[in-house]
GROMACS .gro file of C-alpha atoms in nm:
model
  371
    1MET     CA    1   5.939   2.821   4.231
    2THR     CA    2   5.830   2.527   4.027
    3THR     CA    3   5.493   2.505   3.867
    4GLY     CA    4   5.309   2.179   3.853
    5THR     CA    5   5.197   2.043   3.522
    6ARG     CA    6   4.833   1.968   3.468
    7ALA     CA    7   4.759   1.600   3.432
    8THR     CA    8   4.585   1.528   3.107
    9THR     CA    9   4.380   1.220   3.037
   10PRO     CA   10   4.470   1.037   2.717
   11ARG     CA   11   4.221   1.097   2.440
   12ILE     CA   12   4.106   0.827   2.204
   13PRO     CA   13   4.210   0.911   1.847
   14ARG     CA   14   3.928   1.027   1.625
   15ALA     CA   15   3.986   0.747   1.374
   16VAL     CA   16   3.949   0.488   1.650
   17ARG     CA   17   3.632   0.649   1.781
   18THR     CA   18   3.488   0.663   1.430
   19HIS     CA   19   3.543   0.294   1.360
   20LEU     CA   20   3.483   0.165   1.713
   21GLY     CA   21   3.139   0.030   1.629
   22THR     CA   22   3.266  -0.151   1.321
   23VAL     CA   23   3.553  -0.306   1.516
   24ALA     CA   24   3.317  -0.419   1.793
   25GLY     CA   25   3.083  -0.580   1.539
   26ALA     CA   26   3.375  -0.756   1.372
   27VAL     CA   27   3.497  -0.890   1.707
   28ILE     CA   28   3.151  -1.027   1.791
   29LEU     CA   29   3.126  -1.202   1.454
   30ALA     CA   30   3.479  -1.341   1.487
   31VAL     CA   31   3.399  -1.490   1.829
   32LEU     CA   32   3.077  -1.646   1.697
   33LEU     CA   33   3.260  -1.798   1.400
   34TRP     CA   34   3.529  -1.932   1.629
   35ARG     CA   35   3.280  -2.089   1.869
   36LEU     CA   36   3.013  -2.213   1.628
   37GLY     CA   37   3.196  -2.241   1.296
   38THR     CA   38   3.114  -2.112   0.950
   39GLY     CA   39   2.878  -2.397   0.873
   40VAL     CA   40   2.597  -2.223   1.061
   41PHE     CA   41   2.622  -1.918   0.835
   42LEU     CA   42   2.631  -2.126   0.518
   43ASP     CA   43   2.344  -2.350   0.628
   44GLY     CA   44   2.125  -2.050   0.701
   45LEU     CA   45   2.199  -1.898   0.361
   46ARG     CA   46   2.126  -2.223   0.177
   47ARG     CA   47   1.777  -2.239   0.325
   48ILE     CA   48   1.668  -1.907   0.171
   49ASP     CA   49   1.461  -1.958  -0.145
   50GLY     CA   50   1.264  -1.744  -0.390
   51PRO     CA   51   0.931  -1.737  -0.204
   52THR     CA   52   1.115  -1.634   0.112
   53LEU     CA   53   1.278  -1.342  -0.068
   54LEU     CA   54   0.941  -1.232  -0.208
   55ALA     CA   55   0.791  -1.248   0.141
   56ALA     CA   56   1.077  -1.034   0.271
   57LEU     CA   57   1.017  -0.777  -0.002
   58GLY     CA   58   0.646  -0.770   0.082
   59ILE     CA   59   0.706  -0.724   0.453
   60GLY     CA   60   0.967  -0.459   0.375
   61LEU     CA   61   0.722  -0.272   0.154
   62VAL     CA   62   0.462  -0.256   0.431
   63THR     CA   63   0.706  -0.149   0.702
   64THR     CA   64   0.873   0.110   0.479
   65VAL     CA   65   0.547   0.270   0.369
   66PHE     CA   66   0.422   0.297   0.727
   67SER     CA   67   0.762   0.426   0.844
   68ALA     CA   68   0.752   0.694   0.575
   69TRP     CA   69   0.396   0.782   0.677
   70ARG     CA   70   0.515   0.821   1.039
   71TRP     CA   71   0.795   1.047   0.915
   72GLN     CA   72   0.540   1.251   0.718
   73LEU     CA   73   0.320   1.294   1.026
   74VAL     CA   74   0.611   1.405   1.243
   75ALA     CA   75   0.730   1.648   0.977
   76ARG     CA   76   0.380   1.792   0.955
   77GLY     CA   77   0.384   1.844   1.331
   78LEU     CA   78   0.705   2.043   1.286
   79ARG     CA   79   0.538   2.246   1.006
   80ILE     CA   80   0.728   2.082   0.721
   81ARG     CA   81   0.542   1.958   0.415
   82LEU     CA   82   0.656   1.608   0.311
   83PRO     CA   83   0.468   1.419   0.034
   84LEU     CA   84   0.427   1.048   0.101
   85GLY     CA   85   0.561   0.920  -0.233
   86PRO     CA   86   0.901   1.091  -0.215
   87ALA     CA   87   0.916   1.009   0.157
   88VAL     CA   88   0.882   0.637   0.079
   89ALA     CA   89   1.160   0.658  -0.181
   90ASP     CA   90   1.391   0.844   0.055
   91TYR     CA   91   1.315   0.605   0.339
   92TYR     CA   92   1.405   0.310   0.116
   93ARG     CA   93   1.732   0.482   0.031
   94ALA     CA   94   1.810   0.538   0.399
   95LEU     CA   95   1.734   0.174   0.482
   96PHE     CA   96   1.968   0.053   0.209
   97LEU     CA   97   2.249   0.281   0.327
   98ASN     CA   98   2.192   0.166   0.686
   99ALA     CA   99   2.225  -0.196   0.575
  100ALA     CA  100   2.516  -0.145   0.336
  101LEU     CA  101   2.736   0.090   0.541
  102PRO     CA  102   2.900   0.031   0.881
  103GLY     CA  103   2.732   0.168   1.190
  104GLY     CA  104   2.371   0.114   1.082
  105VAL     CA  105   2.268   0.482   1.111
  106LEU     CA  106   2.443   0.661   0.824
  107GLY     CA  107   2.135   0.634   0.604
  108ASP     CA  108   1.922   0.810   0.865
  109VAL     CA  109   2.189   1.076   0.910
  110HIS     CA  110   2.193   1.141   0.536
  111ARG     CA  111   1.813   1.143   0.523
  112ALA     CA  112   1.800   1.401   0.802
  113VAL     CA  113   2.064   1.630   0.650
  114ARG     CA  114   1.924   1.622   0.297
  115HIS     CA  115   1.568   1.676   0.409
  116GLY     CA  116   1.668   1.962   0.637
  117GLN     CA  117   1.861   2.134   0.358
  118SER     CA  118   1.576   2.086   0.111
  119THR     CA  119   1.330   2.257   0.345
  120GLY     CA  120   1.562   2.548   0.416
  121ASP     CA  121   1.585   2.464   0.788
  122LEU     CA  122   1.844   2.199   0.864
  123GLY     CA  123   1.772   2.191   1.236
  124ARG     CA  124   1.400   2.132   1.191
  125GLY     CA  125   1.454   1.867   0.924
  126VAL     CA  126   1.701   1.680   1.143
  127ARG     CA  127   1.466   1.695   1.442
  128ALA     CA  128   1.185   1.549   1.232
  129VAL     CA  129   1.397   1.243   1.151
  130VAL     CA  130   1.517   1.210   1.510
  131LEU     CA  131   1.164   1.223   1.647
  132GLU     CA  132   1.047   0.971   1.388
  133ARG     CA  133   1.317   0.727   1.498
  134VAL     CA  134   1.242   0.797   1.864
  135ALA     CA  135   0.878   0.702   1.804
  136GLY     CA  136   0.989   0.362   1.674
  137GLN     CA  137   1.221   0.304   1.969
  138VAL     CA  138   0.952   0.402   2.218
  139ALA     CA  139   0.709   0.156   2.059
  140LEU     CA  140   0.974  -0.117   2.078
  141ALA     CA  141   1.049  -0.036   2.442
  142LEU     CA  142   0.682  -0.041   2.545
  143VAL     CA  143   0.584  -0.355   2.354
  144GLY     CA  144   0.913  -0.526   2.425
  145GLY     CA  145   0.889  -0.454   2.795
  146ALA     CA  146   0.536  -0.595   2.807
  147VAL     CA  147   0.645  -0.908   2.617
  148LEU     CA  148   0.952  -0.969   2.832
  149LEU     CA  149   0.755  -0.918   3.155
  150THR     CA  150   0.460  -1.142   3.066
  151MET     CA  151   0.591  -1.417   2.834
  152PRO     CA  152   0.849  -1.688   2.909
  153SER     CA  153   1.194  -1.569   2.805
  154PRO     CA  154   1.558  -1.604   2.914
  155VAL     CA  155   1.535  -1.270   3.097
  156LEU     CA  156   1.187  -1.300   3.248
  157ALA     CA  157   1.299  -1.346   3.609
  158GLU     CA  158   1.563  -1.074   3.587
  159ALA     CA  159   1.321  -0.835   3.415
  160ARG     CA  160   1.057  -0.882   3.683
  161HIS     CA  161   1.310  -0.822   3.959
  162LEU     CA  162   1.463  -0.517   3.792
  163ALA     CA  163   1.144  -0.351   3.666
  164PRO     CA  164   1.019  -0.207   4.003
  165PRO     CA  165   1.353  -0.054   4.116
  166VAL     CA  166   1.422   0.081   3.768
  167ALA     CA  167   1.077   0.241   3.751
  168LEU     CA  168   1.117   0.393   4.098
  169ALA     CA  169   1.464   0.523   4.014
  170ALA     CA  170   1.333   0.680   3.694
  171LEU     CA  171   1.046   0.849   3.879
  172GLY     CA  172   1.284   0.976   4.146
  173ALA     CA  173   1.524   1.116   3.889
  174LEU     CA  174   1.235   1.284   3.710
  175ALA     CA  175   1.114   1.440   4.033
  176VAL     CA  176   1.462   1.574   4.109
  177VAL     CA  177   1.495   1.724   3.761
  178VAL     CA  178   1.153   1.888   3.786
  179ALA     CA  179   1.235   2.034   4.128
  180LEU     CA  180   1.564   2.175   4.006
  181ARG     CA  181   1.399   2.326   3.702
  182MET     CA  182   1.129   2.492   3.912
  183ASN     CA  183   1.386   2.657   4.139
  184ARG     CA  184   1.616   2.771   3.860
  185ALA     CA  185   1.584   3.094   3.670
  186PRO     CA  186   1.497   3.057   3.301
  187SER     CA  187   1.805   3.019   3.085
  188ARG     CA  188   1.877   3.000   2.717
  189ARG     CA  189   1.937   2.627   2.738
  190GLY     CA  190   1.615   2.579   2.931
  191ARG     CA  191   1.418   2.771   2.669
  192ALA     CA  192   1.572   2.557   2.395
  193LEU     CA  193   1.480   2.241   2.584
  194ARG     CA  194   1.123   2.357   2.630
  195ALA     CA  195   1.100   2.439   2.260
  196THR     CA  196   1.228   2.092   2.171
  197LEU     CA  197   0.978   1.926   2.405
  198ALA     CA  198   0.699   2.134   2.254
  199GLU     CA  199   0.798   2.014   1.907
  200ALA     CA  200   0.806   1.655   2.032
  201ARG     CA  201   0.456   1.690   2.176
  202GLU     CA  202   0.324   1.841   1.855
  203GLY     CA  203   0.495   1.589   1.631
  204LEU     CA  204   0.427   1.271   1.830
  205LEU     CA  205   0.152   1.324   2.088
  206SER     CA  206  -0.085   1.583   1.942
  207ARG     CA  207  -0.446   1.490   1.875
  208ARG     CA  208  -0.385   1.522   1.502
  209ASN     CA  209  -0.065   1.313   1.486
  210GLY     CA  210  -0.075   1.085   1.790
  211PRO     CA  211  -0.310   0.813   1.659
  212GLY     CA  212  -0.130   0.791   1.324
  213VAL     CA  213   0.214   0.775   1.486
  214ALA     CA  214   0.096   0.501   1.723
  215LEU     CA  215  -0.068   0.300   1.444
  216SER     CA  216   0.229   0.325   1.209
  217SER     CA  217   0.473   0.232   1.486
  218ALA     CA  218   0.263  -0.073   1.576
  219VAL     CA  219   0.250  -0.189   1.213
  220VAL     CA  220   0.625  -0.139   1.166
  221LEU     CA  221   0.707  -0.329   1.484
  222THR     CA  222   0.470  -0.611   1.385
  223GLY     CA  223   0.646  -0.634   1.050
  224HIS     CA  224   0.989  -0.663   1.214
  225LEU     CA  225   0.865  -0.931   1.453
  226GLY     CA  226   0.703  -1.118   1.164
  227MET     CA  227   1.028  -1.104   0.970
  228PHE     CA  228   1.212  -1.258   1.265
  229VAL     CA  229   0.958  -1.540   1.302
  230LEU     CA  230   0.987  -1.607   0.928
  231ALA     CA  231   1.366  -1.615   0.954
  232ALA     CA  232   1.350  -1.859   1.247
  233HIS     CA  233   1.128  -2.100   1.058
  234ILE     CA  234   1.344  -2.075   0.745
  235ALA     CA  235   1.651  -2.148   0.961
  236GLY     CA  236   1.486  -2.472   1.075
  237SER     CA  237   1.354  -2.377   1.419
  238ALA     CA  238   1.035  -2.556   1.520
  239ALA     CA  239   0.958  -2.318   1.808
  240SER     CA  240   0.615  -2.161   1.830
  241VAL     CA  241   0.544  -1.796   1.765
  242ALA     CA  242   0.484  -1.740   2.138
  243ALA     CA  243   0.828  -1.880   2.217
  244LEU     CA  244   0.997  -1.675   1.944
  245LEU     CA  245   0.844  -1.335   2.025
  246PRO     CA  246   1.056  -1.263   2.337
  247LEU     CA  247   1.368  -1.373   2.149
  248ALA     CA  248   1.273  -1.144   1.861
  249VAL     CA  249   1.237  -0.851   2.102
  250LEU     CA  250   1.585  -0.915   2.241
  251ALA     CA  251   1.727  -0.930   1.889
  252LEU     CA  252   1.558  -0.606   1.788
  253LEU     CA  253   1.685  -0.433   2.101
  254ALA     CA  254   2.037  -0.549   2.018
  255MET     CA  255   2.001  -0.411   1.666
  256GLY     CA  256   1.964  -0.064   1.814
  257LEU     CA  257   2.328  -0.070   1.922
  258PRO     CA  258   2.554   0.110   1.668
  259LEU     CA  259   2.814  -0.169   1.693
  260ASN     CA  260   2.769  -0.360   1.371
  261ILE     CA  261   2.888  -0.423   1.020
  262GLY     CA  262   2.594  -0.375   0.786
  263GLY     CA  263   2.363  -0.476   1.071
  264PHE     CA  264   2.560  -0.789   1.167
  265GLY     CA  265   2.717  -0.806   1.512
  266PRO     CA  266   2.527  -0.767   1.843
  267ARG     CA  267   2.211  -0.910   1.685
  268GLU     CA  268   2.385  -1.241   1.612
  269GLY     CA  269   2.546  -1.256   1.956
  270ILE     CA  270   2.227  -1.181   2.150
  271THR     CA  271   2.017  -1.415   1.936
  272ALA     CA  272   2.261  -1.703   1.974
  273TRP     CA  273   2.267  -1.650   2.353
  274ALA     CA  274   1.887  -1.615   2.378
  275PHE     CA  275   1.820  -1.932   2.177
  276ALA     CA  276   2.072  -2.123   2.387
  277ALA     CA  277   1.917  -1.996   2.712
  278ALA     CA  278   1.571  -2.093   2.586
  279GLY     CA  279   1.688  -2.445   2.506
  280LEU     CA  280   1.666  -2.399   2.128
  281GLY     CA  281   2.039  -2.415   2.057
  282ALA     CA  282   2.291  -2.140   1.995
  283SER     CA  283   2.350  -2.262   1.639
  284SER     CA  284   1.979  -2.226   1.561
  285GLY     CA  285   1.982  -1.874   1.703
  286LEU     CA  286   2.284  -1.773   1.496
  287ALA     CA  287   2.130  -1.918   1.181
  288THR     CA  288   1.808  -1.727   1.253
  289ALA     CA  289   1.996  -1.401   1.296
  290VAL     CA  290   2.190  -1.457   0.974
  291VAL     CA  291   1.872  -1.530   0.777
  292TYR     CA  292   1.703  -1.226   0.932
  293GLY     CA  293   1.996  -1.008   0.830
  294VAL     CA  294   1.983  -1.133   0.471
  295LEU     CA  295   1.606  -1.088   0.449
  296SER     CA  296   1.632  -0.736   0.591
  297PHE     CA  297   1.897  -0.649   0.334
  298VAL     CA  298   1.680  -0.787   0.053
  299ALA     CA  299   1.386  -0.583   0.184
  300SER     CA  300   1.597  -0.268   0.154
  301LEU     CA  301   1.717  -0.334  -0.203
  302PRO     CA  302   1.460  -0.098  -0.361
  303GLY     CA  303   1.668   0.173  -0.195
  304ALA     CA  304   1.955   0.083  -0.428
  305VAL     CA  305   1.725   0.148  -0.723
  306VAL     CA  306   1.638   0.487  -0.575
  307LEU     CA  307   2.009   0.567  -0.545
  308VAL     CA  308   2.078   0.478  -0.909
  309VAL     CA  309   1.775   0.669  -1.036
  310ARG     CA  310   1.864   0.981  -0.837
  311TRP     CA  311   2.224   0.957  -0.954
  312CYS     CA  312   2.119   0.931  -1.319
  313GLU     CA  313   1.883   1.226  -1.278
  314GLY     CA  314   2.168   1.426  -1.128
  315LEU     CA  315   2.390   1.344  -1.425
  316ARG     CA  316   2.120   1.445  -1.672
  317SER     CA  317   2.051   1.772  -1.493
  318GLY     CA  318   2.421   1.859  -1.515
  319PRO     CA  319   2.625   2.083  -1.286
  320ALA     CA  320   2.430   2.394  -1.379
  321THR     CA  321   2.482   2.617  -1.079
  322ALA     CA  322   2.512   2.956  -1.247
  323ASN     CA  323   2.154   3.049  -1.160
  324PRO     CA  324   2.022   3.017  -0.806
  325GLU     CA  325   1.820   2.701  -0.747
  326PRO     CA  326   1.447   2.742  -0.687
  327ARG     CA  327   1.296   2.651  -0.355
  328PRO     CA  328   1.158   2.292  -0.362
  329ALA     CA  329   0.783   2.267  -0.405
  330TYR     CA  330   0.747   2.045  -0.101
  331ALA     CA  331   0.936   2.280   0.132
  332SER     CA  332   0.770   2.415   0.440
  333SER     CA  333   0.470   2.637   0.372
  334PHE     CA  334   0.509   2.788   0.719
  335PRO     CA  335   0.749   3.056   0.833
  336VAL     CA  336   1.091   2.895   0.868
  337SER     CA  337   1.397   3.050   1.022
  338SER     CA  338   1.661   3.167   0.775
  339GLU     CA  339   1.944   3.113   1.022
  340LYS     CA  340   2.248   2.936   0.876
  341TYR     CA  341   2.245   2.590   1.027
  342VAL     CA  342   2.457   2.395   0.781
  343PRO     CA  343   2.796   2.296   0.920
  344LYS     CA  344   3.091   2.220   0.697
  345GLU     CA  345   3.059   1.843   0.737
  346ALA     CA  346   2.690   1.847   0.646
  347ALA     CA  347   2.756   2.064   0.342
  348ARG     CA  348   3.032   1.833   0.226
  349LEU     CA  349   2.805   1.529   0.272
  350ALA     CA  350   2.527   1.689   0.074
  351SER     CA  351   2.761   1.775  -0.213
  352ASN     CA  352   2.829   1.412  -0.297
  353ALA     CA  353   2.628   1.301  -0.598
  354PHE     CA  354   2.679   0.926  -0.556
  355PRO     CA  355   2.600   0.703  -0.379
  356PHE     CA  356   2.373   0.957  -0.220
  357SER     CA  357   2.093   1.156  -0.379
  358ALA     CA  358   2.090   1.430  -0.636
  359ASP     CA  359   2.047   1.799  -0.560
  360PRO     CA  360   1.754   1.918  -0.352
  361SER     CA  361   1.615   2.107  -0.651
  362GLU     CA  362   1.466   1.784  -0.782
  363GLY     CA  363   1.154   1.842  -0.572
  364ARG     CA  364   1.196   1.549  -0.334
  365PRO     CA  365   1.253   1.542   0.040
  366MET     CA  366   1.615   1.453   0.103
  367THR     CA  367   1.696   1.188   0.329
  368PRO     CA  368   1.847   0.440   1.054
  369GLU     CA  369   1.710  -0.122   1.589
  370SER     CA  370   1.510  -0.205   1.493
  371VAL     CA  371   1.415  -0.303   1.767
   0.00000   0.00000   0.00000
């Protein structure tokens, strides 16, 4: 009797999966260079001057401070103490790593792991960063949806046609999920989900945190939109702010895709297409995206200073590990689980002294559209 062999589906190698986003971003940039030429990139870079860089640093300061404040509010909702000053420094560091490393999210991953380890509860620290980023994406989705549905844009007709069926489908799916949950016995996974939703409500929607999270998200989104309008005018576009806002929303939505090289990739492709569809020229859109990318990188440069300072402090403190390290002063003042959350990869990431931060014993919280 012969036994049949089980058919196995080919698995994508881990190395390919790891670098898939970088490869996709490189392909997008290569296609744009092939179609539009390198002159668009160079022309956009030549237009950037000193006052523009100072304006980018100013906008970056405002958006970073309010982003760090939002992170502080969410952490407080999860019963983690996070001083604003160190939060701003760590947020700058995360922004610089997001801009300098492929993928666009490694800085946020590092921020989440380091902060979770410093508080003694990796899971709670990671969830604080995730919820903080979710708040920004929700603000972008709400404001962006309103802009795309009410203002002239290349996707206005499609958005108006798709919005009702998408909303109905979402409500139907939600109703089905609720019905299934009501008829199912409580399970361990269900309890974990309810606990996560409770943390999300406390961190984002509570009476104490909700107004601050909404205000900070609105200010951060306004700063990103203002940066895009500035980049468009520096790139030579004469379009009005009203005409540029829907295009900025599309660019910010594209930036949320983890398919980029230091932020470059889908943003340039979507912006070039959107400008062409709006009658402003694909070359103008590509130049705008390039200038926006450079200004965003300049706005994150204080994070490089934070990296160097933390690295020097780590060298001065030395590898003294004979005595146990004291608990950081900013760690949670509430009861925190002592369960071992740290996986091997997270521990190995946290052990690197450079280019990441120094040890958690320094007394700082350890630490990403877009939109």
